[in-house]
Tab-separated table of C-alpha atoms and ligand atoms in Angstrom:
chain	number	residue	atom	x	y	z
A	270	UNK	CA	-17.878	-33.068	-76.831
A	271	UNK	CA	-19.112	-29.552	-77.644
A	272	UNK	CA	-22.809	-29.348	-77.981
A	273	UNK	CA	-24.947	-27.149	-79.940
A	274	UNK	CA	-26.655	-26.127	-76.739
A	275	UNK	CA	-23.824	-25.669	-74.090
A	276	UNK	CA	-24.253	-26.353	-70.540
A	277	UNK	CA	-22.104	-24.048	-68.057
A	278	UNK	CA	-22.445	-25.550	-64.457
A	279	UNK	CA	-22.192	-23.115	-61.847
A	280	UNK	CA	-20.465	-24.244	-58.933
A	281	UNK	CA	-21.056	-21.066	-56.523
A	282	UNK	CA	-23.091	-23.045	-53.959
A	283	UNK	CA	-20.450	-26.042	-53.728
A	284	UNK	CA	-18.230	-22.921	-52.285
A	285	UNK	CA	-21.344	-21.707	-50.009
A	286	UNK	CA	-21.698	-25.098	-48.464
A	287	UNK	CA	-17.596	-25.208	-47.981
A	288	UNK	CA	-17.720	-21.630	-46.478
A	289	UNK	CA	-20.505	-22.482	-43.978
A	290	UNK	CA	-17.961	-24.323	-42.037
A	291	UNK	CA	-15.062	-22.256	-43.159
A	292	UNK	CA	-12.658	-25.091	-44.223
A	293	UNK	CA	-11.858	-26.691	-47.614
A	294	UNK	CA	-14.642	-29.195	-48.114
A	295	UNK	CA	-16.433	-29.448	-50.343
A	296	UNK	CA	-14.108	-28.043	-52.885
A	297	UNK	CA	-15.704	-26.207	-55.784
A	298	UNK	CA	-12.758	-26.949	-58.162
A	299	UNK	CA	-13.324	-30.788	-57.445
A	300	UNK	CA	-17.003	-30.016	-58.275
A	301	UNK	CA	-16.008	-28.341	-61.477
A	302	UNK	CA	-13.860	-31.366	-62.684
A	303	UNK	CA	-16.842	-33.580	-61.789
A	304	UNK	CA	-19.179	-31.551	-63.645
A	305	UNK	CA	-16.849	-31.408	-66.699
A	306	UNK	CA	-16.576	-35.435	-66.361
A	307	UNK	CA	-20.430	-35.639	-66.623
A	308	UNK	CA	-20.719	-33.235	-69.591
A	309	UNK	CA	-20.462	-29.626	-68.818
A	310	UNK	CA	-19.179	-27.495	-71.615
A	311	UNK	CA	-18.142	-24.785	-69.406
A	312	UNK	CA	-17.741	-23.904	-65.575
A	313	UNK	CA	-19.258	-20.715	-64.182
A	314	UNK	CA	-18.320	-19.010	-61.100
A	315	UNK	CA	-19.393	-15.726	-59.303
A	316	UNK	CA	-16.321	-13.894	-57.697
A	317	UNK	CA	-18.766	-11.398	-55.684
A	318	UNK	CA	-17.354	-8.371	-54.036
A	319	UNK	CA	-18.114	-9.561	-50.469
A	320	UNK	CA	-16.655	-13.230	-51.416
A	321	UNK	CA	-19.538	-15.034	-49.832
A	322	UNK	CA	-18.901	-17.915	-51.761
A	323	UNK	CA	-16.370	-18.353	-54.660
A	324	UNK	CA	-12.957	-16.961	-53.390
A	325	UNK	CA	-9.872	-15.407	-55.331
A	326	UNK	CA	-7.964	-18.570	-54.705
A	327	UNK	CA	-10.653	-20.713	-56.329
A	328	UNK	CA	-10.347	-18.391	-59.404
A	329	UNK	CA	-6.518	-18.888	-59.309
A	330	UNK	CA	-6.974	-22.584	-59.083
A	331	UNK	CA	-9.778	-23.041	-61.574
A	332	UNK	CA	-7.571	-20.959	-64.092
A	333	UNK	CA	-4.609	-23.170	-63.551
A	334	UNK	CA	-6.313	-26.521	-63.652
A	335	UNK	CA	-9.444	-26.246	-65.738
A	336	UNK	CA	-9.402	-27.378	-69.264
A	337	UNK	CA	-12.875	-26.459	-70.180
A	338	UNK	CA	-13.611	-22.857	-70.662
A	339	UNK	CA	-14.484	-20.808	-67.450
A	340	UNK	CA	-16.988	-18.101	-67.415
A	341	UNK	CA	-16.212	-15.474	-64.637
A	342	UNK	CA	-19.215	-13.832	-63.446
A	343	UNK	CA	-18.144	-10.352	-61.911
A	344	UNK	CA	-19.709	-6.939	-61.113
A	345	UNK	CA	-18.486	-3.969	-63.448
A	346	UNK	CA	-15.936	-2.679	-61.048
A	347	UNK	CA	-12.217	-1.709	-60.979
A	348	UNK	CA	-11.261	-4.493	-58.523
A	349	UNK	CA	-13.023	-7.213	-60.710
A	350	UNK	CA	-11.805	-5.970	-64.138
A	351	UNK	CA	-8.308	-6.076	-62.853
A	352	UNK	CA	-8.802	-9.723	-61.676
A	353	UNK	CA	-10.461	-10.616	-65.070
A	354	UNK	CA	-7.608	-8.919	-67.045
A	355	UNK	CA	-4.812	-10.697	-64.982
A	356	UNK	CA	-6.654	-14.261	-65.537
A	357	UNK	CA	-8.183	-13.780	-68.860
A	358	UNK	CA	-10.923	-16.287	-68.579
A	359	UNK	CA	-12.780	-17.386	-71.769
A	360	UNK	CA	-15.774	-15.365	-70.649
A	361	UNK	CA	-16.970	-12.631	-68.471
A	362	UNK	CA	-20.438	-12.290	-67.556
A	363	UNK	CA	-21.174	-8.617	-66.151
A	364	UNK	CA	-23.852	-9.312	-63.299
A	365	UNK	CA	-25.605	-6.665	-61.078
A	366	UNK	CA	-24.551	-6.977	-57.578
A	367	UNK	CA	-26.115	-3.587	-56.098
A	368	UNK	CA	-29.770	-2.702	-56.193
A	369	UNK	CA	-29.040	0.508	-58.454
A	370	UNK	CA	-27.404	-1.617	-61.099
A	371	UNK	CA	-30.366	-3.824	-61.944
A	372	UNK	CA	-33.703	-3.275	-63.506
A	373	UNK	CA	-36.853	-3.879	-61.386
A	374	UNK	CA	-37.064	-7.666	-62.394
A	375	UNK	CA	-33.291	-8.365	-61.605
A	376	UNK	CA	-31.014	-8.426	-64.639
A	377	UNK	CA	-28.429	-5.838	-65.307
A	378	UNK	CA	-29.783	-2.350	-66.231
A	379	UNK	CA	-27.780	-2.302	-69.340
A	380	UNK	CA	-29.882	0.608	-70.708
A	381	UNK	CA	-29.696	2.877	-67.915
A	382	UNK	CA	-26.107	2.053	-67.000
A	383	UNK	CA	-24.698	2.528	-70.638
A	384	UNK	CA	-21.714	5.008	-69.776
A	385	UNK	CA	-20.684	2.851	-66.982
A	386	UNK	CA	-20.686	-0.495	-68.607
A	387	UNK	CA	-19.218	0.840	-72.015
A	388	UNK	CA	-15.624	1.021	-70.355
A	389	UNK	CA	-15.813	-2.572	-68.818
A	390	UNK	CA	-17.162	-4.181	-72.035
A	391	UNK	CA	-14.416	-2.431	-74.209
A	392	UNK	CA	-11.825	-3.411	-71.924
A	393	UNK	CA	-12.629	-7.069	-71.314
A	394	UNK	CA	-13.399	-7.338	-75.458
A	395	UNK	CA	-9.955	-6.017	-75.961
A	396	UNK	CA	-8.535	-8.479	-73.826
A	397	UNK	CA	-10.094	-11.296	-76.021
A	398	UNK	CA	-12.529	-12.030	-73.135
A	399	UNK	CA	-15.962	-12.918	-74.506
A	400	UNK	CA	-18.389	-10.394	-72.543
A	401	UNK	CA	-21.774	-11.230	-71.821
A	402	UNK	CA	-24.327	-9.040	-70.224
A	403	UNK	CA	-26.928	-10.620	-67.812
A	404	UNK	CA	-30.295	-8.959	-68.729
A	405	UNK	CA	-33.922	-9.039	-68.520
A	406	UNK	CA	-35.246	-10.772	-71.842
A	407	UNK	CA	-36.398	-7.237	-72.825
A	408	UNK	CA	-35.917	-5.573	-76.229
A	409	UNK	CA	-34.544	-2.307	-74.443
A	410	UNK	CA	-31.871	-4.465	-72.706
A	411	UNK	CA	-30.975	-5.946	-75.912
A	412	UNK	CA	-30.771	-2.596	-77.927
A	413	UNK	CA	-28.332	-1.394	-74.923
A	414	UNK	CA	-26.275	-4.646	-75.567
A	415	UNK	CA	-26.038	-3.573	-79.337
A	416	UNK	CA	-25.247	-0.049	-78.642
A	417	UNK	CA	-22.371	-1.546	-76.145
A	418	UNK	CA	-21.131	-4.011	-78.610
A	419	UNK	CA	-21.408	-7.128	-76.264
A	420	UNK	CA	-21.025	-10.229	-78.128
A	421	UNK	CA	-23.250	-12.062	-75.813
A	422	UNK	CA	-26.170	-11.509	-73.615
A	423	UNK	CA	-27.381	-14.095	-71.016
A	424	UNK	CA	-31.272	-13.616	-70.303
A	425	UNK	CA	-32.064	-13.927	-66.683
A	426	UNK	CA	-34.705	-16.978	-66.361
A	427	UNK	CA	-35.692	-16.106	-62.818
A	428	UNK	CA	-39.048	-14.826	-63.628
A	429	UNK	CA	-39.771	-17.773	-65.897
A	430	UNK	CA	-38.885	-20.200	-63.099
A	431	UNK	CA	-41.069	-18.415	-60.554
A	432	UNK	CA	-44.173	-17.956	-62.572
A	433	UNK	CA	-46.713	-20.859	-63.399
A	434	UNK	CA	-49.453	-21.445	-65.771
A	435	UNK	CA	-50.304	-18.849	-68.165
A	436	UNK	CA	-47.930	-16.208	-66.951
A	437	UNK	CA	-45.072	-18.651	-67.161
A	438	UNK	CA	-45.938	-19.261	-70.818
A	439	UNK	CA	-46.102	-15.460	-71.259
A	440	UNK	CA	-42.601	-15.179	-69.869
A	441	UNK	CA	-41.258	-18.009	-72.109
A	442	UNK	CA	-42.437	-16.218	-75.011
A	443	UNK	CA	-40.715	-13.186	-73.989
A	444	UNK	CA	-37.470	-15.343	-73.673
A	445	UNK	CA	-37.989	-16.719	-77.041
A	446	UNK	CA	-38.417	-13.242	-78.794
A	447	UNK	CA	-35.658	-11.753	-76.942
A	448	UNK	CA	-33.350	-14.800	-77.758
A	449	UNK	CA	-34.468	-14.172	-81.807
A	450	UNK	CA	-34.073	-10.388	-81.562
A	451	UNK	CA	-30.576	-10.921	-80.190
A	452	UNK	CA	-29.512	-13.431	-82.737
A	453	UNK	CA	-30.955	-11.364	-85.589
A	454	UNK	CA	-28.635	-8.639	-84.182
A	455	UNK	CA	-25.700	-10.972	-84.262
A	456	UNK	CA	-25.448	-11.175	-80.429
A	457	UNK	CA	-25.320	-14.850	-79.000
A	458	UNK	CA	-28.132	-15.312	-76.469
A	459	UNK	CA	-27.545	-17.560	-73.397
A	460	UNK	CA	-30.018	-17.948	-70.490
A	461	UNK	CA	-29.857	-18.946	-66.921
A	462	UNK	CA	-31.102	-18.474	-63.023
A	463	UNK	CA	-33.432	-21.072	-61.440
A	464	UNK	CA	-33.409	-23.622	-64.071
A	465	UNK	CA	-34.284	-27.015	-62.965
A	466	UNK	CA	-35.264	-30.775	-64.110
A	467	UNK	CA	-38.762	-29.490	-64.322
A	468	UNK	CA	-38.538	-26.299	-66.136
A	469	UNK	CA	-35.325	-26.615	-68.214
A	470	UNK	CA	-36.754	-28.211	-71.338
A	471	UNK	CA	-39.037	-25.156	-72.610
A	472	UNK	CA	-35.997	-23.027	-72.404
A	473	UNK	CA	-33.729	-25.342	-74.068
A	474	UNK	CA	-36.085	-25.781	-76.943
A	475	UNK	CA	-35.611	-22.011	-78.003
A	476	UNK	CA	-33.612	-22.588	-81.158
A	477	UNK	CA	-31.218	-19.446	-80.773
A	478	UNK	CA	-29.990	-20.225	-77.213
A	479	UNK	CA	-26.292	-21.218	-77.179
A	480	UNK	CA	-25.764	-21.936	-73.714
A	481	UNK	CA	-27.610	-22.238	-70.328
A	482	UNK	CA	-25.806	-21.822	-66.952
A	483	UNK	CA	-27.289	-23.668	-64.248
A	484	UNK	CA	-26.102	-24.043	-60.667
A	485	UNK	CA	-28.378	-24.041	-57.497
A	486	UNK	CA	-30.629	-26.762	-58.572
A	487	UNK	CA	-27.474	-29.117	-59.804
A	488	UNK	CA	-25.886	-28.580	-56.463
A	489	UNK	CA	-29.074	-29.188	-54.587
A	490	UNK	CA	-29.930	-32.228	-56.649
A	491	UNK	CA	-26.402	-33.555	-55.971
A	492	UNK	CA	-27.204	-34.007	-52.319
A	493	UNK	CA	-29.499	-36.948	-53.461
A	494	UNK	CA	-27.820	-38.369	-56.517
A	495	UNK	CA	-24.601	-37.220	-56.832
A	496	UNK	CA	-23.091	-34.276	-58.982
A	497	UNK	CA	-22.368	-36.655	-61.729
A	498	UNK	CA	-25.899	-37.969	-61.997
A	499	UNK	CA	-27.448	-34.680	-61.684
A	500	UNK	CA	-25.281	-33.041	-64.406
A	501	UNK	CA	-25.736	-35.852	-66.883
A	502	UNK	CA	-29.549	-35.675	-66.256
A	503	UNK	CA	-29.757	-32.130	-66.944
A	504	UNK	CA	-27.471	-32.687	-70.199
A	505	UNK	CA	-29.896	-35.445	-71.336
A	506	UNK	CA	-32.857	-33.224	-70.885
A	507	UNK	CA	-31.454	-30.347	-72.609
A	508	UNK	CA	-30.470	-32.771	-75.440
A	509	UNK	CA	-33.804	-33.986	-75.740
A	510	UNK	CA	-35.385	-30.584	-76.056
A	511	UNK	CA	-33.077	-29.316	-78.351
A	512	UNK	CA	-33.580	-32.285	-80.672
B	704	PXP	N1	-26.577	-16.995	-64.591
B	704	PXP	C1	-26.175	-15.923	-63.822
B	704	PXP	C2	-25.547	-14.593	-64.350
B	704	PXP	C3	-25.977	-15.889	-62.497
B	704	PXP	O1	-25.604	-15.110	-61.707
B	704	PXP	C4	-26.502	-17.292	-61.849
B	704	PXP	C5	-26.508	-17.626	-60.395
B	704	PXP	O2	-27.350	-16.654	-59.907
B	704	PXP	C6	-26.773	-18.339	-62.824
B	704	PXP	C7	-27.020	-18.269	-64.059
B	704	PXP	C8	-27.288	-19.677	-62.099
B	704	PXP	O3	-28.445	-19.656	-61.455
B	704	PXP	P1	-28.948	-20.943	-60.736
B	704	PXP	O4	-27.859	-20.869	-59.572
B	704	PXP	O5	-30.387	-20.384	-60.051
B	704	PXP	O6	-28.795	-21.922	-61.514
């Protein structure tokens, strides 16, 4: 089933646990299948330059076996571009890995990095890969995404997740305004980072958002309830909030 607000399950931290022992258990590809079975609309995996969690072999297996869309998170580098063009995943989300690539708050500095990013956005787009930019919910970053011709932006919800009280409400309004601005300009808004059962509903209720990417909390919660139950519960909370 395809939902109006899609859930992308990020399986990076299944690989983190696997790599802690250097073997092949728990297998992130098995987690991807379990997440799909539990209602995930897509799978997200970040192939980091240092390969600290997801490996090249994981991406090979996900591309060969997964029958829901893969969103490949990647740095804007030649190495990652070559891998993305070889695999042609459904989507590629450009994320910062180095300090100079990010804004003070943590998203990609799409405004400051225009010339660098333009090449990657164009190459990925020409290969029919849906490009998204992981940015702060900030008008300057959305304007940069418009200039770059990115079809999707993913708003960084890390600040929202960590704040409390009125400060969180202010950040939520910033997310809602950013989603509205992106949608008005024909860019599909997504969101993610730090989302949990406790904080997802206010974000899921933002009407323009089309996808949430959630990983660390779901994998952590799976320790207590299993991945199936944690993904199903997240899906239920999103559906309730979205109406
Ligand atoms: N979206 C992006 C672009 C990410 O890099 C990550 C992982 O850091 C997430 C979403 C998921 O965040 P979390 O693991 O905190 O749910």
